Short mmCIF file of C-alpha atoms in Angstrom, two decimals:
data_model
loop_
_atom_site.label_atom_id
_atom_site.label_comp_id
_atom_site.label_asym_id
_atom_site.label_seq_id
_atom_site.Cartn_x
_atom_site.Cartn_y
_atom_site.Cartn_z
CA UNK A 1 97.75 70.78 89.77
CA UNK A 2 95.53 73.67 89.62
CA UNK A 3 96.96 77.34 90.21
CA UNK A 4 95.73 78.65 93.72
CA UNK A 5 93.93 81.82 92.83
CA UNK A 6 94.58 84.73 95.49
CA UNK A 7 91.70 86.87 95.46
CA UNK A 8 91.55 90.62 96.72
CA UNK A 9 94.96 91.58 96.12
CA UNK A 10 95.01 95.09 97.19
CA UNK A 11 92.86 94.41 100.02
CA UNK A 12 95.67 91.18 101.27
CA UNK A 13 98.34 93.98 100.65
CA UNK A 14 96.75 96.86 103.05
CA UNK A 15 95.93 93.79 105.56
CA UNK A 16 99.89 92.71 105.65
CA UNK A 17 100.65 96.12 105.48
CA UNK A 18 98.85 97.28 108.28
CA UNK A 19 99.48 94.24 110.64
CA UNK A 20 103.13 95.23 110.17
CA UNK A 21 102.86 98.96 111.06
CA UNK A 22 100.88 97.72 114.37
CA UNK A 23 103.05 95.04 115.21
CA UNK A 24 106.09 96.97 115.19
CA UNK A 25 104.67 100.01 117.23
CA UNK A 26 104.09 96.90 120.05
CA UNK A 27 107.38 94.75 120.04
CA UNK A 28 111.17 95.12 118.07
CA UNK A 29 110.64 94.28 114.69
CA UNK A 30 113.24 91.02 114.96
CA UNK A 31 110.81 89.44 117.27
CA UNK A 32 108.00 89.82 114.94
CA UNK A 33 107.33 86.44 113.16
CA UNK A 34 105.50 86.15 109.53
CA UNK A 35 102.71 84.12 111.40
CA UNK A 36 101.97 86.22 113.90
CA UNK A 37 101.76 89.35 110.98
CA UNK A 38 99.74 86.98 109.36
CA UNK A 39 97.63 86.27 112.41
CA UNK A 40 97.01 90.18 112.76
CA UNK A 41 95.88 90.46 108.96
CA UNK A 42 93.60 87.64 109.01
CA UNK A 43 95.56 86.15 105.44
CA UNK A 44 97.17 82.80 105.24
CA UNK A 45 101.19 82.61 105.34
CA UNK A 46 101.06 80.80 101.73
CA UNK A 47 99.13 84.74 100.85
CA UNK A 48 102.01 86.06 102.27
CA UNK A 49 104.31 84.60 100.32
CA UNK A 50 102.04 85.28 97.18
CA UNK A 51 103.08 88.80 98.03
CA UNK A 52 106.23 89.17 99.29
CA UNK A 53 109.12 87.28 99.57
CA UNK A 54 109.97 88.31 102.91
CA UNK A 55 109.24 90.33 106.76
CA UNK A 56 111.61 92.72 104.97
CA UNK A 57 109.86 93.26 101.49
CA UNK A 58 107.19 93.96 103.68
CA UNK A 59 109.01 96.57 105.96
CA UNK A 60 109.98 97.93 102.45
CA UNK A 61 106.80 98.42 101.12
CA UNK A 62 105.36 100.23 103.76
CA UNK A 63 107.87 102.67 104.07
CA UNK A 64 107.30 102.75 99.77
CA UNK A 65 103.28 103.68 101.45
CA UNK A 66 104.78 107.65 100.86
CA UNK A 67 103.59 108.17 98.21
CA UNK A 68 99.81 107.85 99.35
CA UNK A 69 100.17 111.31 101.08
CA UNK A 70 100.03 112.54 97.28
CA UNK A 71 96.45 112.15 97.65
CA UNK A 72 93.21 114.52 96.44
CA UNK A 73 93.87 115.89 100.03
CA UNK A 74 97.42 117.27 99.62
CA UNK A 75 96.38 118.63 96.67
CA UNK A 76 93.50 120.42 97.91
CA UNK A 77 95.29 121.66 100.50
CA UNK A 78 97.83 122.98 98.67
CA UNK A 79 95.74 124.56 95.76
CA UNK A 80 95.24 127.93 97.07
CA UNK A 81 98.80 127.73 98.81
CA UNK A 82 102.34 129.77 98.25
CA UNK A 83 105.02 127.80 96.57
CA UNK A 84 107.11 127.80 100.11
CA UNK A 85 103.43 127.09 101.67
CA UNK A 86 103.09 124.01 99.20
CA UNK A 87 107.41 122.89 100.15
CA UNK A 88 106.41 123.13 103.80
CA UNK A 89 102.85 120.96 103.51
CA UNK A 90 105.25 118.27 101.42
CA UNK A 91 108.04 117.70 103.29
CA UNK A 92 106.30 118.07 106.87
CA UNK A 93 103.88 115.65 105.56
CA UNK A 94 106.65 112.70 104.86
CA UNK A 95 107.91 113.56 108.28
CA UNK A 96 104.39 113.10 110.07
CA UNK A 97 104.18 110.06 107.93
CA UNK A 98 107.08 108.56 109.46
CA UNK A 99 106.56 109.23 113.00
CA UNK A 100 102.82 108.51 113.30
CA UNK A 101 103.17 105.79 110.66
CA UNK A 102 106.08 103.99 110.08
CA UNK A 103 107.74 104.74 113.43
CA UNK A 104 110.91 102.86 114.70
CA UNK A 105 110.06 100.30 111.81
CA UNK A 106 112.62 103.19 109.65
CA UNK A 107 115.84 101.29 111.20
CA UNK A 108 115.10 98.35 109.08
CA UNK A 109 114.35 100.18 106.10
CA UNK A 110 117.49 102.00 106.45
CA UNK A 111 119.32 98.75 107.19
CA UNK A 112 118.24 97.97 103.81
CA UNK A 113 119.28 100.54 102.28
CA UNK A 114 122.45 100.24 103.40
CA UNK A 115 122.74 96.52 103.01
CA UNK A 116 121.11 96.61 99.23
CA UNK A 117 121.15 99.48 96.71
CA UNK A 118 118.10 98.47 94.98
CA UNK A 119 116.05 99.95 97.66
CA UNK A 120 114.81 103.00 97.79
CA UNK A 121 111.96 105.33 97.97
CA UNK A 122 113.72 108.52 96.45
CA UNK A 123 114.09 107.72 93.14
CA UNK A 124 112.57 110.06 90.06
CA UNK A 125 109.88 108.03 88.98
CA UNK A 126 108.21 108.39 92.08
CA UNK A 127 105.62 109.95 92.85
CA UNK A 128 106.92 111.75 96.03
CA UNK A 129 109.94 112.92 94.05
CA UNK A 130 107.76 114.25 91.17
CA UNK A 131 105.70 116.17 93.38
CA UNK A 132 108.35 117.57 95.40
CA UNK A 133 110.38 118.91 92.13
CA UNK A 134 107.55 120.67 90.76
CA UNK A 135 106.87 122.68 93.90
CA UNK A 136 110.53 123.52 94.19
CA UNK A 137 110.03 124.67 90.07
CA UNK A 138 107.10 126.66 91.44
CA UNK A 139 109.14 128.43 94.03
CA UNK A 140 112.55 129.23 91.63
CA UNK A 141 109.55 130.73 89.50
CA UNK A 142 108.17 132.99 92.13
CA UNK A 143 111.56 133.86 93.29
CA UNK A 144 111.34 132.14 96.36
CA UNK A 145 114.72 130.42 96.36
CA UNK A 146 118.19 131.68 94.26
CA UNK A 147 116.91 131.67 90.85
CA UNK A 148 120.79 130.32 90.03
CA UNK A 149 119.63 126.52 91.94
CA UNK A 150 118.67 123.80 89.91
CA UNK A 151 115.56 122.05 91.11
CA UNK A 152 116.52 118.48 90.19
CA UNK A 153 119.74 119.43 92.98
CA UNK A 154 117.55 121.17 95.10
CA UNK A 155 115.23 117.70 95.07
CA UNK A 156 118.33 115.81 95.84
CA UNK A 157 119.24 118.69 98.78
CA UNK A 158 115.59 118.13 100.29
CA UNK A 159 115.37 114.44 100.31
CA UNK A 160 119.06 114.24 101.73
CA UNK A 161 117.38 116.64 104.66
CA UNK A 162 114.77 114.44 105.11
CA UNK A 163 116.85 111.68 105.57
CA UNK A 164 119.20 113.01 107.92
CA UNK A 165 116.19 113.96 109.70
CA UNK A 166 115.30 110.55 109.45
CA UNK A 167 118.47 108.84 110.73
CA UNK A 168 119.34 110.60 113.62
CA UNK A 169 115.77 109.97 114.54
CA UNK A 170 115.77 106.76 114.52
CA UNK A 171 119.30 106.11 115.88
CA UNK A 172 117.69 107.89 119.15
CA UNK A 173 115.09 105.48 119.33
CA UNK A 174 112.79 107.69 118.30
CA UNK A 175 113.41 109.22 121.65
CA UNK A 176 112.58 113.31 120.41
CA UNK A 177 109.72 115.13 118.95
CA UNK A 178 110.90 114.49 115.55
CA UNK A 179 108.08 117.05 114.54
CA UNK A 180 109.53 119.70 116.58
CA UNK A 181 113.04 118.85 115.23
CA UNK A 182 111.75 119.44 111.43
CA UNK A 183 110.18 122.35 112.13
CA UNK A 184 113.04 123.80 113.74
CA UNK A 185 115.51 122.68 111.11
CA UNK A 186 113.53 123.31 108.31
CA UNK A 187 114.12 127.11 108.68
CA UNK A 188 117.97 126.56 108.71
CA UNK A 189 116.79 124.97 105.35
CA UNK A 190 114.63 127.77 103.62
CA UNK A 191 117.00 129.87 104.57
CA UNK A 192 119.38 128.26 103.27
CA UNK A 193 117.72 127.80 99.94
CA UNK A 194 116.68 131.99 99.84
#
């Protein structure tokens, strides 16, 4: 029998990707089927399948979307910026990414998290985490923060923030201005960190 070739990977991806974000900003995520996703994207269920194993591989992946916002963009905008400028821009920018993008769809990534220690978008080799522990180098080098921090900790005290963030968020509903929240906790953070 001859292999089924699946053409336009990244393109199937972004479809199934996409379909999921919509879907789940229009009904709970347990009602959304794998046809109906597929549907949406316009790909056959067997290219699903090529793809991921699973609604919640899926969910997975595009909460893993993050580290798109390390784009030519972010780093434009953050070329002429202040170390503290540049920590702002970063983690502000995974918090709009979760409430414009990923939305409510965070409970099942957290779920997952919880359910399966394998998963997880703040690990090292990331590109998220990367970025975010050189800025924090660039601000123990301008004397922004304690020179006495380490930045790997200080990485690990951000994303933790973020998360918290995160989770309370989401086990409102998504019922606040998770915006506003950030920016009013993030000065308890700086703060914190001066």
């Amino acid at each position: 029998m001859e292999k089924r070739e699946y053409k336009c990977t990244a393109a199937t991806k972004e479809a199934l990707l996409d379909a999921i974000l919509h879907l789940s900003k229009e009904k709970e995520y347990e009602k959304i089927t794998i046809r109906e996703i597929c549907s949406y994207a316009g790909i056959s269920i067997g290219s699903f399948y090529h793809h991921f194993h699973s609604k919640e591989d899926l969910a997975v992946e595009a909460y893993y979307q993050m580290d798109k916002l390390i784009n030519e963009d972010f780093k434009e905008l953050c070329k002429r910026k202040k170390p503290e400028e540049k920590l702002h821009i970063i983690l502000k920018s995974y918090i709009e990414y979760v409430a414009k993008e990923i939305g409510i769809l965070i409970k099942v990534y957290y779920k997952l998290v919880i359910e399966e220690s394998s998963v997880s978008a703040f690990e090292p080799q990331r590109l998220y985490y990367k970025t975010l522990t050189c800025i924090l180098e660039e601000c123990f080098q301008e004397a922004v923060m304690k020179k006495e921090l380490d930045p790997q900790e200080i990485t690990q005290y951000c994303l933790r923030f973020l998360r918290g963030l995160i989770f309370d968020w989401s086990l409102h509903d998504g019922n606040y201005d998770l915006l506003e929240r950030f920016e009013n906790d993030y000065q308890y953070l700086l703060n914190g960190l001066k």
